[in-house]
Amino acid sequence: MGLSATSKPSWLKTILPGRGEFRKVKGLLRRYRLNTVCEAARCPNLGRCWAKGTATVMILGSICTRSCRFCAVKTGRPEPVDPEEPERIATAASKLGLSYLVITSVDRDDLADLGASQFARVVELVRKQGVEVEVLVPDFDAKEELIKRVVDEGPQVFAHNLETVARLTPEVRDPRHSYDRSLEVLRIARRLKPGLITKTGLMVGLGEDEEEVIRAMRDARSAGVDIFTIGQYLQPTRNHLPVQAYIPPHTFSRYQRIGTELGLKVVSGPLVRSSYKAAEIYHQLRRDYGSGSV
């Protein structure tokens, strides 16, 4: 299915961060004390995205209560929720002149509402700036009332990642995660607001086979998902799961073709991450829906 994981292939090379817009984004993020998943998760697209003036903001601190074996975000006891964070994010979005912002978070199992109220407040204030919002949420234990708090604030896209195929979920994700629960989160969001665009994604190269990836796409489509991302897993440190295989570009292309036939908008490639070209994909899908081609 892919190359052995002895060394990174040429197609995984990334561009180095440039100047100009990159420095502007970095400076504003520091000024307003904002965390980004770009840095915390060691995203290979950081230089490319920041140079275009975009970033994915990570709310509710930088310490996660869960410990997934693929993830570079720190695990431990989080700091108290910062009540001023939503206002700072809204101000930074305005200063950056953003038209679209992706908001994600660590898991906060220590909070009674698992962080849903903070998500809702951030979406509310950012949307008041005239900025479109995509949320990439934790599973909220698939509690409808918590998912509803976020959906009710009107994000353009509601995303929650499967991360890996069903068989590998117990090995790859924290034991508190569940493949079926993640699908249920997506179903609930779609049921609460039928016109809402929903999104999920997978990493590949963890030992899955092609049929399992295709099955995950089918499961997602059955849950009402619109957008499906597929990207290569890259080991953040020696303490994380090793890469089992580097998946070649032609396999990503085949996944994209199959997913499209299933009715999904598929973004598939070695360096694709959940937020990769998020605004572009959202607007493409809206145009497709408007033209009746989806």
mmCIF file of C-alpha atoms in Angstrom:
data_model
loop_
_atom_site.group_PDB
_atom_site.id
_atom_site.type_symbol
_atom_site.label_atom_id
_atom_site.label_comp_id
_atom_site.label_asym_id
_atom_site.label_seq_id
_atom_site.Cartn_x
_atom_site.Cartn_y
_atom_site.Cartn_z
ATOM 1 C CA MET A 1 0.000 0.000 0.000
ATOM 2 C CA GLY A 2 2.887 2.394 0.705
ATOM 3 C CA LEU A 3 6.640 2.704 1.034
ATOM 4 C CA SER A 4 8.433 1.378 4.100
ATOM 5 C CA ALA A 5 8.863 3.964 6.815
ATOM 6 C CA THR A 6 12.662 4.017 6.886
ATOM 7 C CA SER A 7 12.975 7.585 5.556
ATOM 8 C CA LYS A 8 10.667 10.368 4.416
ATOM 9 C CA PRO A 9 10.008 10.411 0.666
ATOM 10 C CA SER A 10 10.510 13.514 -1.457
ATOM 11 C CA TRP A 11 6.802 14.319 -1.665
ATOM 12 C CA LEU A 12 6.723 15.176 2.047
ATOM 13 C CA LYS A 13 9.079 18.130 1.723
ATOM 14 C CA THR A 14 7.563 21.421 2.933
ATOM 15 C CA ILE A 15 8.358 25.056 2.309
ATOM 16 C CA LEU A 16 10.288 27.091 4.844
ATOM 17 C CA PRO A 17 8.461 29.981 6.533
ATOM 18 C CA GLY A 18 8.916 33.270 4.689
ATOM 19 C CA ARG A 19 8.738 36.859 5.788
ATOM 20 C CA GLY A 20 6.022 39.498 5.426
ATOM 21 C CA GLU A 21 2.623 37.996 6.148
ATOM 22 C CA PHE A 22 4.175 35.122 8.114
ATOM 23 C CA ARG A 23 5.773 37.538 10.563
ATOM 24 C CA LYS A 24 2.576 39.566 10.818
ATOM 25 C CA VAL A 25 0.546 36.475 11.764
ATOM 26 C CA LYS A 26 3.158 35.291 14.252
ATOM 27 C CA GLY A 27 3.391 38.730 15.841
ATOM 28 C CA LEU A 28 -0.365 39.115 16.316
ATOM 29 C CA LEU A 29 -0.703 35.610 17.741
ATOM 30 C CA ARG A 30 1.992 36.413 20.301
ATOM 31 C CA ARG A 31 0.530 39.847 21.058
ATOM 32 C CA TYR A 32 -2.895 38.421 21.846
ATOM 33 C CA ARG A 33 -1.480 35.339 23.623
ATOM 34 C CA LEU A 34 -3.212 32.879 21.322
ATOM 35 C CA ASN A 35 -2.344 29.209 20.906
ATOM 36 C CA THR A 36 -2.404 27.592 17.485
ATOM 37 C CA VAL A 37 -2.731 23.941 16.610
ATOM 38 C CA CYS A 38 -0.285 24.754 13.802
ATOM 39 C CA GLU A 39 2.512 24.975 16.370
ATOM 40 C CA ALA A 40 1.201 22.605 19.053
ATOM 41 C CA ALA A 41 0.654 19.736 16.603
ATOM 42 C CA ARG A 42 3.797 20.547 14.563
ATOM 43 C CA CYS A 43 1.808 20.918 11.359
ATOM 44 C CA PRO A 44 3.955 20.591 8.204
ATOM 45 C CA ASN A 45 1.911 23.335 6.513
ATOM 46 C CA LEU A 46 2.609 26.036 9.111
ATOM 47 C CA GLY A 47 4.922 28.043 6.852
ATOM 48 C CA ARG A 48 2.579 27.822 3.872
ATOM 49 C CA CYS A 49 -0.545 28.841 5.803
ATOM 50 C CA TRP A 50 0.973 31.619 7.916
ATOM 51 C CA ALA A 51 2.557 33.109 4.810
ATOM 52 C CA LYS A 52 -0.991 33.395 3.410
ATOM 53 C CA GLY A 53 -2.252 35.095 6.581
ATOM 54 C CA THR A 54 -4.224 32.112 7.926
ATOM 55 C CA ALA A 55 -3.942 30.049 11.100
ATOM 56 C CA THR A 56 -5.989 27.628 13.190
ATOM 57 C CA VAL A 57 -6.559 28.954 16.698
ATOM 58 C CA MET A 58 -6.570 26.470 19.573
ATOM 59 C CA ILE A 59 -8.734 27.540 22.512
ATOM 60 C CA LEU A 60 -9.060 26.352 26.132
ATOM 61 C CA GLY A 61 -5.332 26.319 26.728
ATOM 62 C CA SER A 62 -2.464 24.238 25.382
ATOM 63 C CA ILE A 63 -2.718 21.224 27.696
ATOM 64 C CA CYS A 64 -5.059 18.344 26.829
ATOM 65 C CA THR A 65 -6.743 16.004 29.302
ATOM 66 C CA ARG A 66 -6.471 13.123 26.830
ATOM 67 C CA SER A 67 -3.376 11.393 25.515
ATOM 68 C CA CYS A 68 -3.686 10.182 21.933
ATOM 69 C CA ARG A 69 -0.610 8.326 20.742
ATOM 70 C CA PHE A 70 -0.298 10.304 17.500
ATOM 71 C CA CYS A 71 -0.668 13.804 18.899
ATOM 72 C CA ALA A 72 2.079 16.290 19.810
ATOM 73 C CA VAL A 73 -0.172 18.443 22.030
ATOM 74 C CA LYS A 74 0.871 18.284 25.700
ATOM 75 C CA THR A 75 -1.147 16.147 28.118
ATOM 76 C CA GLY A 76 -1.704 16.943 31.778
ATOM 77 C CA ARG A 77 -3.684 19.168 34.125
ATOM 78 C CA PRO A 78 -4.931 22.226 32.209
ATOM 79 C CA GLU A 79 -4.983 25.800 33.445
ATOM 80 C CA PRO A 80 -8.325 27.429 34.341
ATOM 81 C CA VAL A 81 -10.384 28.683 31.398
ATOM 82 C CA ASP A 82 -9.428 32.216 30.371
ATOM 83 C CA PRO A 83 -12.639 34.315 30.219
ATOM 84 C CA GLU A 84 -10.908 36.969 28.079
ATOM 85 C CA GLU A 85 -9.815 34.508 25.395
ATOM 86 C CA PRO A 86 -12.911 34.892 23.145
ATOM 87 C CA GLU A 87 -12.511 38.675 23.006
ATOM 88 C CA ARG A 88 -8.788 38.396 22.203
ATOM 89 C CA ILE A 89 -9.459 35.957 19.369
ATOM 90 C CA ALA A 90 -12.153 38.185 17.888
ATOM 91 C CA THR A 91 -9.823 41.200 18.057
ATOM 92 C CA ALA A 92 -6.940 39.274 16.470
ATOM 93 C CA ALA A 93 -9.223 38.043 13.664
ATOM 94 C CA SER A 94 -10.205 41.631 12.951
ATOM 95 C CA LYS A 95 -6.600 42.887 13.051
ATOM 96 C CA LEU A 96 -5.500 40.160 10.654
ATOM 97 C CA GLY A 97 -8.328 41.054 8.286
ATOM 98 C CA LEU A 98 -9.500 37.458 8.200
ATOM 99 C CA SER A 99 -12.618 36.397 6.341
ATOM 100 C CA TYR A 100 -12.459 32.794 7.609
ATOM 101 C CA LEU A 101 -11.130 31.337 10.864
ATOM 102 C CA VAL A 102 -10.758 27.746 12.052
ATOM 103 C CA ILE A 103 -11.158 27.234 15.802
ATOM 104 C CA THR A 104 -10.170 24.028 17.550
ATOM 105 C CA SER A 105 -9.307 23.035 21.112
ATOM 106 C CA VAL A 106 -7.693 20.573 23.425
ATOM 107 C CA ASP A 107 -9.971 18.111 25.231
ATOM 108 C CA ARG A 108 -11.186 19.483 28.555
ATOM 109 C CA ASP A 109 -12.690 16.550 30.458
ATOM 110 C CA ASP A 110 -12.093 18.548 33.642
ATOM 111 C CA LEU A 111 -14.873 21.023 32.774
ATOM 112 C CA ALA A 112 -18.548 20.385 33.462
ATOM 113 C CA ASP A 113 -19.493 21.403 29.911
ATOM 114 C CA LEU A 114 -16.289 19.952 28.376
ATOM 115 C CA GLY A 115 -15.512 23.390 26.929
ATOM 116 C CA ALA A 116 -18.700 23.865 24.891
ATOM 117 C CA SER A 117 -19.543 27.295 26.361
ATOM 118 C CA GLN A 118 -16.108 28.689 25.500
ATOM 119 C CA PHE A 119 -16.433 27.379 21.947
ATOM 120 C CA ALA A 120 -19.863 29.004 21.642
ATOM 121 C CA ARG A 121 -18.628 32.354 22.955
ATOM 122 C CA VAL A 122 -15.643 32.401 20.599
ATOM 123 C CA VAL A 123 -17.858 31.640 17.594
ATOM 124 C CA GLU A 124 -20.335 34.328 18.652
ATOM 125 C CA LEU A 125 -17.718 37.091 18.983
ATOM 126 C CA VAL A 126 -15.720 36.158 15.885
ATOM 127 C CA ARG A 127 -18.866 36.066 13.741
ATOM 128 C CA LYS A 128 -19.748 39.560 14.994
ATOM 129 C CA GLN A 129 -16.535 40.678 13.265
ATOM 130 C CA GLY A 130 -17.979 39.453 9.962
ATOM 131 C CA VAL A 131 -15.664 36.441 9.903
ATOM 132 C CA GLU A 132 -16.825 33.007 8.771
ATOM 133 C CA VAL A 133 -16.019 30.263 11.278
ATOM 134 C CA GLU A 134 -15.140 26.584 11.082
ATOM 135 C CA VAL A 135 -15.057 24.687 14.367
ATOM 136 C CA LEU A 136 -13.038 21.504 14.877
ATOM 137 C CA VAL A 137 -14.436 20.207 18.142
ATOM 138 C CA PRO A 138 -13.670 17.437 20.653
ATOM 139 C CA ASP A 139 -16.315 14.751 21.025
ATOM 140 C CA PHE A 140 -18.172 16.430 23.937
ATOM 141 C CA ASP A 141 -18.973 12.825 24.959
ATOM 142 C CA ALA A 142 -21.574 12.991 22.143
ATOM 143 C CA LYS A 143 -23.881 14.973 24.459
ATOM 144 C CA GLU A 144 -26.482 16.673 22.305
ATOM 145 C CA GLU A 145 -26.972 19.663 24.618
ATOM 146 C CA LEU A 146 -23.239 20.496 24.439
ATOM 147 C CA ILE A 147 -23.030 20.098 20.671
ATOM 148 C CA LYS A 148 -26.147 22.276 20.372
ATOM 149 C CA ARG A 149 -24.464 25.158 22.228
ATOM 150 C CA VAL A 150 -21.826 25.324 19.508
ATOM 151 C CA VAL A 151 -24.125 24.683 16.540
ATOM 152 C CA ASP A 152 -26.588 27.349 17.724
ATOM 153 C CA GLU A 153 -23.933 30.067 17.287
ATOM 154 C CA GLY A 154 -23.948 29.418 13.547
ATOM 155 C CA PRO A 155 -20.499 28.182 12.476
ATOM 156 C CA GLN A 156 -20.206 27.671 8.726
ATOM 157 C CA VAL A 157 -18.553 24.251 9.170
ATOM 158 C CA PHE A 158 -18.764 21.793 12.058
ATOM 159 C CA ALA A 159 -15.832 19.374 12.104
ATOM 160 C CA HIS A 160 -14.858 16.447 14.300
ATOM 161 C CA ASN A 161 -12.179 13.985 13.223
ATOM 162 C CA LEU A 162 -12.318 10.206 13.173
ATOM 163 C CA GLU A 163 -8.480 10.403 13.068
ATOM 164 C CA THR A 164 -8.021 6.740 12.092
ATOM 165 C CA VAL A 165 -9.951 3.695 10.911
ATOM 166 C CA ALA A 166 -12.224 1.768 13.264
ATOM 167 C CA ARG A 167 -9.821 -1.138 13.902
ATOM 168 C CA LEU A 168 -6.917 1.106 14.912
ATOM 169 C CA THR A 169 -8.893 3.536 17.075
ATOM 170 C CA PRO A 170 -8.139 1.789 20.419
ATOM 171 C CA GLU A 171 -4.414 1.757 19.609
ATOM 172 C CA VAL A 172 -4.141 5.278 18.172
ATOM 173 C CA ARG A 173 -6.557 7.407 20.213
ATOM 174 C CA ASP A 174 -7.029 7.928 23.943
ATOM 175 C CA PRO A 175 -9.218 5.164 25.489
ATOM 176 C CA ARG A 176 -11.952 7.745 26.134
ATOM 177 C CA HIS A 177 -12.388 8.167 22.388
ATOM 178 C CA SER A 178 -14.596 5.902 20.307
ATOM 179 C CA TYR A 179 -14.962 5.558 16.534
ATOM 180 C CA ASP A 180 -18.723 5.108 16.841
ATOM 181 C CA ARG A 181 -19.048 8.051 19.239
ATOM 182 C CA SER A 182 -17.192 10.297 16.792
ATOM 183 C CA LEU A 183 -19.639 9.316 14.069
ATOM 184 C CA GLU A 184 -22.488 10.064 16.467
ATOM 185 C CA VAL A 185 -21.120 13.568 17.125
ATOM 186 C CA LEU A 186 -21.322 14.262 13.401
ATOM 187 C CA ARG A 187 -24.827 12.788 13.144
ATOM 188 C CA ILE A 188 -26.052 14.937 16.027
ATOM 189 C CA ALA A 189 -24.674 18.132 14.491
ATOM 190 C CA ARG A 190 -26.372 17.357 11.178
ATOM 191 C CA ARG A 191 -29.648 16.480 12.910
ATOM 192 C CA LEU A 192 -29.621 19.711 14.927
ATOM 193 C CA LYS A 193 -29.075 21.825 11.804
ATOM 194 C CA PRO A 194 -29.721 19.923 8.556
ATOM 195 C CA GLY A 195 -28.099 22.587 6.339
ATOM 196 C CA LEU A 196 -24.876 22.691 8.346
ATOM 197 C CA ILE A 197 -21.747 21.536 6.496
ATOM 198 C CA THR A 198 -19.995 18.802 8.470
ATOM 199 C CA LYS A 199 -16.459 17.553 8.095
ATOM 200 C CA THR A 200 -14.170 14.786 9.320
ATOM 201 C CA GLY A 201 -10.818 13.284 8.450
ATOM 202 C CA LEU A 202 -8.262 10.500 8.743
ATOM 203 C CA MET A 203 -4.523 10.082 8.997
ATOM 204 C CA VAL A 204 -3.085 7.216 6.955
ATOM 205 C CA GLY A 205 0.183 5.362 7.276
ATOM 206 C CA LEU A 206 -0.664 3.913 10.696
ATOM 207 C CA GLY A 207 -1.188 0.343 9.497
ATOM 208 C CA GLU A 208 -4.650 0.576 7.959
ATOM 209 C CA ASP A 209 -5.514 -1.053 4.633
ATOM 210 C CA GLU A 210 -7.272 0.576 1.714
ATOM 211 C CA GLU A 211 -10.608 -1.131 2.308
ATOM 212 C CA GLU A 212 -10.661 0.233 5.867
ATOM 213 C CA VAL A 213 -10.135 3.777 4.574
ATOM 214 C CA ILE A 214 -12.952 3.329 2.064
ATOM 215 C CA ARG A 215 -15.182 1.923 4.820
ATOM 216 C CA ALA A 216 -14.465 4.994 6.954
ATOM 217 C CA MET A 217 -15.520 7.245 4.071
ATOM 218 C CA ARG A 218 -18.734 5.252 3.694
ATOM 219 C CA ASP A 219 -19.391 5.496 7.441
ATOM 220 C CA ALA A 220 -18.824 9.247 7.345
ATOM 221 C CA ARG A 221 -21.135 9.733 4.387
ATOM 222 C CA SER A 222 -23.819 7.673 6.159
ATOM 223 C CA ALA A 223 -23.453 10.059 9.117
ATOM 224 C CA GLY A 224 -24.189 12.999 6.816
ATOM 225 C CA VAL A 225 -20.618 14.242 6.418
ATOM 226 C CA ASP A 226 -19.904 16.605 3.511
ATOM 227 C CA ILE A 227 -16.105 17.087 3.608
ATOM 228 C CA PHE A 228 -13.525 14.349 4.222
ATOM 229 C CA THR A 229 -9.780 14.974 4.581
ATOM 230 C CA ILE A 230 -7.033 12.363 4.263
ATOM 231 C CA GLY A 231 -3.367 13.030 5.047
ATOM 232 C CA GLN A 232 -0.150 11.206 5.855
ATOM 233 C CA TYR A 233 0.581 10.554 9.539
ATOM 234 C CA LEU A 234 3.978 11.920 10.591
ATOM 235 C CA GLN A 235 5.520 10.864 13.903
ATOM 236 C CA PRO A 236 5.956 14.013 16.064
ATOM 237 C CA THR A 237 8.542 12.526 18.456
ATOM 238 C CA ARG A 238 10.062 9.157 19.333
ATOM 239 C CA ASN A 239 7.468 8.838 22.100
ATOM 240 C CA HIS A 240 4.621 8.700 19.590
ATOM 241 C CA LEU A 241 3.432 5.910 17.325
ATOM 242 C CA PRO A 242 5.882 5.166 14.524
ATOM 243 C CA VAL A 243 4.891 5.587 10.894
ATOM 244 C CA GLN A 244 4.027 2.203 9.423
ATOM 245 C CA ALA A 245 4.105 3.307 5.779
ATOM 246 C CA TYR A 246 4.446 6.404 3.629
ATOM 247 C CA ILE A 247 1.441 6.431 1.328
ATOM 248 C CA PRO A 248 2.273 7.447 -2.267
ATOM 249 C CA PRO A 249 0.441 10.332 -3.968
ATOM 250 C CA HIS A 250 -1.377 8.064 -6.424
ATOM 251 C CA THR A 251 -3.102 6.271 -3.523
ATOM 252 C CA PHE A 252 -4.315 9.611 -2.161
ATOM 253 C CA SER A 253 -5.660 10.400 -5.630
ATOM 254 C CA ARG A 254 -7.502 7.089 -5.703
ATOM 255 C CA TYR A 255 -9.056 7.790 -2.284
ATOM 256 C CA GLN A 256 -10.197 11.168 -3.564
ATOM 257 C CA ARG A 257 -11.829 9.601 -6.615
ATOM 258 C CA ILE A 258 -13.597 6.904 -4.557
ATOM 259 C CA GLY A 259 -14.758 9.385 -1.920
ATOM 260 C CA THR A 260 -16.136 11.684 -4.590
ATOM 261 C CA GLU A 261 -18.120 8.766 -6.019
ATOM 262 C CA LEU A 262 -19.548 8.223 -2.521
ATOM 263 C CA GLY A 263 -20.803 11.820 -2.488
ATOM 264 C CA LEU A 264 -18.055 13.380 -0.346
ATOM 265 C CA LYS A 265 -15.949 16.458 -1.018
ATOM 266 C CA VAL A 266 -12.564 14.797 -0.460
ATOM 267 C CA VAL A 267 -9.319 16.646 0.197
ATOM 268 C CA SER A 268 -6.611 13.993 -0.024
ATOM 269 C CA GLY A 269 -2.841 14.290 -0.172
ATOM 270 C CA PRO A 270 0.323 13.571 1.821
ATOM 271 C CA LEU A 271 0.435 16.997 3.505
ATOM 272 C CA VAL A 272 -3.312 17.478 3.914
ATOM 273 C CA ARG A 273 -4.478 18.255 7.448
ATOM 274 C CA SER A 274 -7.983 18.914 8.738
ATOM 275 C CA SER A 275 -7.729 22.678 8.278
ATOM 276 C CA TYR A 276 -5.778 22.565 5.003
ATOM 277 C CA LYS A 277 -7.294 25.081 2.556
ATOM 278 C CA ALA A 278 -10.369 25.106 4.809
ATOM 279 C CA ALA A 279 -11.886 28.338 3.471
ATOM 280 C CA GLU A 280 -11.267 27.372 -0.156
ATOM 281 C CA ILE A 281 -12.911 23.959 0.274
ATOM 282 C CA TYR A 282 -15.903 25.429 2.126
ATOM 283 C CA HIS A 283 -16.558 27.981 -0.602
ATOM 284 C CA GLN A 284 -16.085 25.394 -3.352
ATOM 285 C CA LEU A 285 -18.677 23.188 -1.697
ATOM 286 C CA ARG A 286 -21.107 26.091 -1.289
ATOM 287 C CA ARG A 287 -20.769 26.880 -5.000
ATOM 288 C CA ASP A 288 -21.322 23.207 -5.862
ATOM 289 C CA TYR A 289 -24.442 23.064 -3.704
ATOM 290 C CA GLY A 290 -25.711 26.288 -5.239
ATOM 291 C CA SER A 291 -25.232 24.971 -8.770
ATOM 292 C CA GLY A 292 -26.868 21.643 -7.913
ATOM 293 C CA SER A 293 -23.752 19.676 -8.895
ATOM 294 C CA VAL A 294 -23.597 17.946 -5.476
#
